CSV table of C-alpha atoms in Angstrom, one decimal:
chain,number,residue,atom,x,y,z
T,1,UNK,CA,0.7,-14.4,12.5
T,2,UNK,CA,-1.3,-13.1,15.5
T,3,UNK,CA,-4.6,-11.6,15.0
T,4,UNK,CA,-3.6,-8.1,15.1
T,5,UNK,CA,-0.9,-8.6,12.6
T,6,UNK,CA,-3.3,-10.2,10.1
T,7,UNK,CA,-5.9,-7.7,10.5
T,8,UNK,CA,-3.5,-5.0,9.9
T,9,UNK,CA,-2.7,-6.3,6.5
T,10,UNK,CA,-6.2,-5.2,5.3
T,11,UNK,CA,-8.2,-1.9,5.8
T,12,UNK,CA,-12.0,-1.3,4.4
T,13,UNK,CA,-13.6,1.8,4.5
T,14,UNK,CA,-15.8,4.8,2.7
T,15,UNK,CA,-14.7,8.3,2.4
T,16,UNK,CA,-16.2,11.8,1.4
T,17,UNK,CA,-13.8,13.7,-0.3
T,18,UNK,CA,-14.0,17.7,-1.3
T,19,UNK,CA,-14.2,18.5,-5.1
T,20,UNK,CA,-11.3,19.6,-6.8
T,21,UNK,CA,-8.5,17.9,-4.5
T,22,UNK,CA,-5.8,16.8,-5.8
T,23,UNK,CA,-3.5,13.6,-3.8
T,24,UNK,CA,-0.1,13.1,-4.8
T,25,UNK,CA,1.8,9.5,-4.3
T,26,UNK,CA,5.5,10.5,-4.6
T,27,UNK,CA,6.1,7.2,-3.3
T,28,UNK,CA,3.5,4.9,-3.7
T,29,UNK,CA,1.0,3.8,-1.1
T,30,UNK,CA,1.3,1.1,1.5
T,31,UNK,CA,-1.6,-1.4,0.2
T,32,UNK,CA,-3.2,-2.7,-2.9
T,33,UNK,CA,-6.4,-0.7,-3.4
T,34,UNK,CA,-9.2,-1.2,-5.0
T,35,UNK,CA,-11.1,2.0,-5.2
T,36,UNK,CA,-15.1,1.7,-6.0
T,37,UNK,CA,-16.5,5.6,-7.3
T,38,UNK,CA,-20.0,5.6,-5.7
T,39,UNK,CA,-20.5,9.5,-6.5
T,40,UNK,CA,-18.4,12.0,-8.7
T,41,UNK,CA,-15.2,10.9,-10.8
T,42,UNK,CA,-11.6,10.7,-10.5
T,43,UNK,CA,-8.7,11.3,-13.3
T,44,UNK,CA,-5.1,8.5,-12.1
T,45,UNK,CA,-2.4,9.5,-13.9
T,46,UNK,CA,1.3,7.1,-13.5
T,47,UNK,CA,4.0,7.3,-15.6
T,48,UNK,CA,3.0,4.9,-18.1
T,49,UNK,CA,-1.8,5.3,-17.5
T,50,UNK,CA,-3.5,8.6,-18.0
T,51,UNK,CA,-7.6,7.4,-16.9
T,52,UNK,CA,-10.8,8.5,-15.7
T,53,UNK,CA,-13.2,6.7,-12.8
T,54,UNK,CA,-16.5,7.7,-13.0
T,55,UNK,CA,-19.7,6.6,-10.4
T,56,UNK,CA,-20.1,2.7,-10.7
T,57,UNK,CA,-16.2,1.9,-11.8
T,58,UNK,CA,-13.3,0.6,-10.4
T,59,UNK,CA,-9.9,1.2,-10.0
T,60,UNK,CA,-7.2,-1.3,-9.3
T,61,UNK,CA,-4.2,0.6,-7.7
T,62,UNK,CA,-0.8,-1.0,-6.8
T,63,UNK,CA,0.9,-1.2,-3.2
T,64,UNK,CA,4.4,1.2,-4.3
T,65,UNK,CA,3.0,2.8,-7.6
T,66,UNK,CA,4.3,6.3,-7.8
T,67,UNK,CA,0.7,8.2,-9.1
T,68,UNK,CA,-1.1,11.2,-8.6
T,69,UNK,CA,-5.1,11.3,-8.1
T,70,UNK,CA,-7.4,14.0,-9.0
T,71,UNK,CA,-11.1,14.0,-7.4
T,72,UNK,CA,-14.0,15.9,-8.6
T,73,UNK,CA,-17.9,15.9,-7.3
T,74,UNK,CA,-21.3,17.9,-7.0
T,75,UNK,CA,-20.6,19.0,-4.6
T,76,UNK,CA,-18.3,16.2,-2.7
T,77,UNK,CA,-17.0,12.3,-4.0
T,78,UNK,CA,-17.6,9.3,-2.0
T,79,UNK,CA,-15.9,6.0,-3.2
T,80,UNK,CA,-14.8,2.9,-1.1
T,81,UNK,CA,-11.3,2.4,-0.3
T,82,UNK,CA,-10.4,-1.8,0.2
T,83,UNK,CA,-6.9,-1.9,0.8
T,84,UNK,CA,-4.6,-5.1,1.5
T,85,UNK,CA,-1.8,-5.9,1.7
T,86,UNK,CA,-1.3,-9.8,0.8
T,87,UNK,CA,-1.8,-10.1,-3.1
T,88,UNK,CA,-2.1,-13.7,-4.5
T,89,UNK,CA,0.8,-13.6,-6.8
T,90,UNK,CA,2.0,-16.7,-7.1
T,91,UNK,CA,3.0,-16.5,-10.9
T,92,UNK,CA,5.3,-13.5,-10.4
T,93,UNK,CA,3.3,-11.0,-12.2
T,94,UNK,CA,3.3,-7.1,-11.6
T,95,UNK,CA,-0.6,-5.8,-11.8
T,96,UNK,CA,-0.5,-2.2,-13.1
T,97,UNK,CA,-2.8,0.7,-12.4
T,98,UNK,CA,-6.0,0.0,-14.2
T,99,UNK,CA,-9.5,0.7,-14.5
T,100,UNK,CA,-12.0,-3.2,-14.2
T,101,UNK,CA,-15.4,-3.5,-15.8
T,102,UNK,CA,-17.5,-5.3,-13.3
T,103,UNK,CA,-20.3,-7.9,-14.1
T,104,UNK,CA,-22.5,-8.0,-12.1
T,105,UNK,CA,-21.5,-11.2,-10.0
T,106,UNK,CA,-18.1,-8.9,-9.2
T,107,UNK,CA,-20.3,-5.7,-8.3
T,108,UNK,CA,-22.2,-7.4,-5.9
T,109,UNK,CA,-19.0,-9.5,-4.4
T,110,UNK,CA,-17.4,-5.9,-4.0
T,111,UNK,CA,-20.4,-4.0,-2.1
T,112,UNK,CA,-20.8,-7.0,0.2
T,113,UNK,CA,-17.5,-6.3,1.9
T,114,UNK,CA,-17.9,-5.4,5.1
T,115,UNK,CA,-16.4,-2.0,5.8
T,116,UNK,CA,-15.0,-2.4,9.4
T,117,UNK,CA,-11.9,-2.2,11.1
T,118,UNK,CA,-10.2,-4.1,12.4
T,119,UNK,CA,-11.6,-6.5,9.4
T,120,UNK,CA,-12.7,-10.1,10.1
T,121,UNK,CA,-12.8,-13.7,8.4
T,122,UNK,CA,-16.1,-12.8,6.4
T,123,UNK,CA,-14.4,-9.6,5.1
T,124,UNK,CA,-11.1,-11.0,4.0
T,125,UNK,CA,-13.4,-14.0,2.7
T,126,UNK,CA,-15.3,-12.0,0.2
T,127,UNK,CA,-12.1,-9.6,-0.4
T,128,UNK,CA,-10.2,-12.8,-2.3
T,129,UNK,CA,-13.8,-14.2,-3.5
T,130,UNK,CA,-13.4,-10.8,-5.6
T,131,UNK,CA,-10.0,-11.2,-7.0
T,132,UNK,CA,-10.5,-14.5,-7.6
T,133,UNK,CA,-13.0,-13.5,-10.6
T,134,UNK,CA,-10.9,-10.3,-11.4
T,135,UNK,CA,-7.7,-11.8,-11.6
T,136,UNK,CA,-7.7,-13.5,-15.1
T,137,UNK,CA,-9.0,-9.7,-17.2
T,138,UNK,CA,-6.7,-7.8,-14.9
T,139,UNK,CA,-3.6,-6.4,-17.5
T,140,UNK,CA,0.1,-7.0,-15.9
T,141,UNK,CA,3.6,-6.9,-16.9
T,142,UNK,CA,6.0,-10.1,-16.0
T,143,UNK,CA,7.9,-9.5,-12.7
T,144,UNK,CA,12.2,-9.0,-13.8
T,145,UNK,CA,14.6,-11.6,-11.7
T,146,UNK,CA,15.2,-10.0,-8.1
T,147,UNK,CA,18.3,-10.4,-6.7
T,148,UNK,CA,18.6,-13.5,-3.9
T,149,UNK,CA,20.5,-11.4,-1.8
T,150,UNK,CA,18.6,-8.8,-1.3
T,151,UNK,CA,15.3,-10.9,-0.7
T,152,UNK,CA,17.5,-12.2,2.0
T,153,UNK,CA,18.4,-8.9,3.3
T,154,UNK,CA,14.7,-7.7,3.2
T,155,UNK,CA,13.1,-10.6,5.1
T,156,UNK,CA,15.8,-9.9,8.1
T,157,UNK,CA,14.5,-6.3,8.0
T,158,UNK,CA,11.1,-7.5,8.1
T,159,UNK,CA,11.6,-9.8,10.7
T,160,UNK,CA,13.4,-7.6,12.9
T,161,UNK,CA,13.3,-3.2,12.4
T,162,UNK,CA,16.0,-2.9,14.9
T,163,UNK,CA,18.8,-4.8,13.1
T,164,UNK,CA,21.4,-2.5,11.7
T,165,UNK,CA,22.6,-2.4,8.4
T,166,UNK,CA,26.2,-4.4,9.4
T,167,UNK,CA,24.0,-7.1,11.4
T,168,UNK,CA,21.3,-7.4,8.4
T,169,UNK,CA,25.0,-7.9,6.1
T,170,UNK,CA,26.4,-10.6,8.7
T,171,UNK,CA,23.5,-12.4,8.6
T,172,UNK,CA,23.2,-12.3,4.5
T,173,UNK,CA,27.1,-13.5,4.4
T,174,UNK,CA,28.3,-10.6,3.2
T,175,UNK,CA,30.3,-7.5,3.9
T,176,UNK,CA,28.5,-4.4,4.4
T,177,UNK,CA,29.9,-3.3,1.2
T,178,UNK,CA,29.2,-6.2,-0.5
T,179,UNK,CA,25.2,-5.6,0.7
T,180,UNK,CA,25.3,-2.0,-0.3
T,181,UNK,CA,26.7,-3.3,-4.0
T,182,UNK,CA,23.6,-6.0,-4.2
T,183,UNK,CA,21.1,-3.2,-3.8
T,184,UNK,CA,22.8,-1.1,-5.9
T,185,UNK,CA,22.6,-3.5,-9.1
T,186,UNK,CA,18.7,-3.0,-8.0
T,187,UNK,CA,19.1,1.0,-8.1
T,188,UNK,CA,18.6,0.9,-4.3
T,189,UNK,CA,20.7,0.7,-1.2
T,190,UNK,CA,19.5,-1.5,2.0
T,191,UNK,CA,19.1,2.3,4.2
T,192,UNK,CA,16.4,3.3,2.0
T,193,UNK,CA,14.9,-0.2,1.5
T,194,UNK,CA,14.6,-0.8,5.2
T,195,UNK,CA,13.2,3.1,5.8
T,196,UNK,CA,10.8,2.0,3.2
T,197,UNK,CA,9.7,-1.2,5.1
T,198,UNK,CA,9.6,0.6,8.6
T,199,UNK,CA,7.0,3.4,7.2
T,200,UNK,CA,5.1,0.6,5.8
T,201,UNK,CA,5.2,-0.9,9.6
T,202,UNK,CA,4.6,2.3,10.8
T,203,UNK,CA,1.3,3.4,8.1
T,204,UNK,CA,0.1,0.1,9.9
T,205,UNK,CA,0.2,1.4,13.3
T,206,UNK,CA,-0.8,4.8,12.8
T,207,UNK,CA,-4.2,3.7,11.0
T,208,UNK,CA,-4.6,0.8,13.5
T,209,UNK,CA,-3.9,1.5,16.9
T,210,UNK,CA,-3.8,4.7,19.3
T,211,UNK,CA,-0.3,4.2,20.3
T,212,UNK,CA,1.7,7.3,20.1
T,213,UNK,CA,4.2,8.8,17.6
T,214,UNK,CA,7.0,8.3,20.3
T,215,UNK,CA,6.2,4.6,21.1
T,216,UNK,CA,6.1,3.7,17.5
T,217,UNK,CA,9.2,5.3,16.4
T,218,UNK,CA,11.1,3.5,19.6
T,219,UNK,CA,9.1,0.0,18.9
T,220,UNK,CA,10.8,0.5,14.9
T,221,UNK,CA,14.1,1.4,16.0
T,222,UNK,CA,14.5,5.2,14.5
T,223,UNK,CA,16.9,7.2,17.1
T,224,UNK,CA,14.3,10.1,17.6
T,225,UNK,CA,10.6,10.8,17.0
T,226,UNK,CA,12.0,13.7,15.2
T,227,UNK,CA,14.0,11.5,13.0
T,228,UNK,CA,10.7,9.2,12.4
T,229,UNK,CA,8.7,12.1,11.1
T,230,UNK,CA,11.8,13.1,8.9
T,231,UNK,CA,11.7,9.5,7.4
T,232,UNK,CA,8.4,9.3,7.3
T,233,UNK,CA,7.6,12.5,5.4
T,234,UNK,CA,10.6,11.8,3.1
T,235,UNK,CA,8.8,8.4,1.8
T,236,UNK,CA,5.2,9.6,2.8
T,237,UNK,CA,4.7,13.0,2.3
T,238,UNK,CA,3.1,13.3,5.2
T,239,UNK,CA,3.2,13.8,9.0
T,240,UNK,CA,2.0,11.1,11.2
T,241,UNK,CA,-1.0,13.2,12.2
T,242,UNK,CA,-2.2,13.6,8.4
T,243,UNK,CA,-1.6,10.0,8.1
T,244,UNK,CA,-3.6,8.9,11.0
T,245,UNK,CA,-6.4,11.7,10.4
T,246,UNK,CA,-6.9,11.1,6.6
T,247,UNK,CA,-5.3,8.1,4.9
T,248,UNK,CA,-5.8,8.6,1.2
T,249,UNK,CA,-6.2,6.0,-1.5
């Protein structure tokens, strides 16, 4: 992994938000996040947490959760945002969307992260410093069995946007029907799961570099810009322009 590509896994930063807004995650969001309230509060609702974050509490918030955020201040909230993308989950465990009581060893860990972009060594440092000491009081569920196949399938979509869906099924051994019936045992088919991993791709670019909507709808392979923006907004939401101009948590 070059250094762009690392630094793009990560992205640390403070924002101001207006009272009363409401941000909805039909989809989930790109990164982990962990969200730190500096002033005002924040209501996180998922299908299975209801909670509050009030000023000097943290929120753990899962790359892919669906959820819906609610942010209130007098007059505005500020919070930092430290997202990243490469979770140590060696044990197979699914982290849910919670609230963490800090000590103070953790509080001070947290506010010495660096908030720049592109991040460096002594940011992602003191990033896993922190979950390393929040890991073992964070609540999760056990991960079910995932299907070989489609593993397989995802990696080659990973490894290379363009590939269509008959190449990505060549290369697994199968048929394309016999891909399309893996995913499906998964309540997913392999078009969605690879539009799902090129908007991740392209979050990534929009938030990190200036190239333009055109050049990063070719680089991933969509057949138009128009037909990027489609995509995105279907798994998004949003536009590329809201998504480069305000990236919420």
């Amino acid at each position: 992994m070059d250094n762009s590509n690392f630094a793009n896994q990560f992205y640390f930063t403070e924002y101001t938000r207006q009272t009363n807004h409401h941000t909805a995650q039909p989809k989930g969001a790109p990164f982990h996040y962990f969200g730190y309230m500096i002033e005002g509060w924040a209501r996180f609702v998922s299908d299975t947490e209801d909670f509050t974050v009030e000023g000097g509490e943290l929120v753990y918030i899962p790359r892919h959760l669906p959820y819906n955020s609610y942010w209130y201040g007098s007059p505005d909230v500020r919070f930092l945002s430290i997202g990243f993308k490469i979770f140590p989950d060696k044990a197979q465990k699914r982290y849910q969307l919670q609230k963490i009581a800090l000590t103070e060893e953790t509080r001070r860990l947290l506010l010495e992260i660096p908030l720049k972009n592109p991040v460096d060594c002594d940011g992602v440092s003191r990033l896993y410093a922190l979950l390393y000491k929040l890991l073992p009081q964070m609540s999760y569920k056990t991960k079910k069995p995932t299907d070989a196949t489609v593993e397989m399938a995802r990696k080659y979509m990973e490894l290379d946007p363009k590939l269509s869906i008959a190449e990505i099924a060549r290369n697994c051994g199968l048929s394309e029907s016999g891909l399309y019936s893996a995913f499906r045992r998964l309540g997913t088919t392999p078009v969605d799961a690879r539009q799902r991993i090129l908007c991740e791709k392209a979050v990534t670019l929009l938030i990190s570099t200036d190239m333009t909507v055109e050049n990063i709808s070719d680089t991933l392979g969509f057949s138009t810009p128009s037909y990027f923006r489609r995509v995105l907004k279907k798994h998004y939401g949003k536009t590329p322009k809201q998504i480069r101009s305000n990236i919420p948590l």
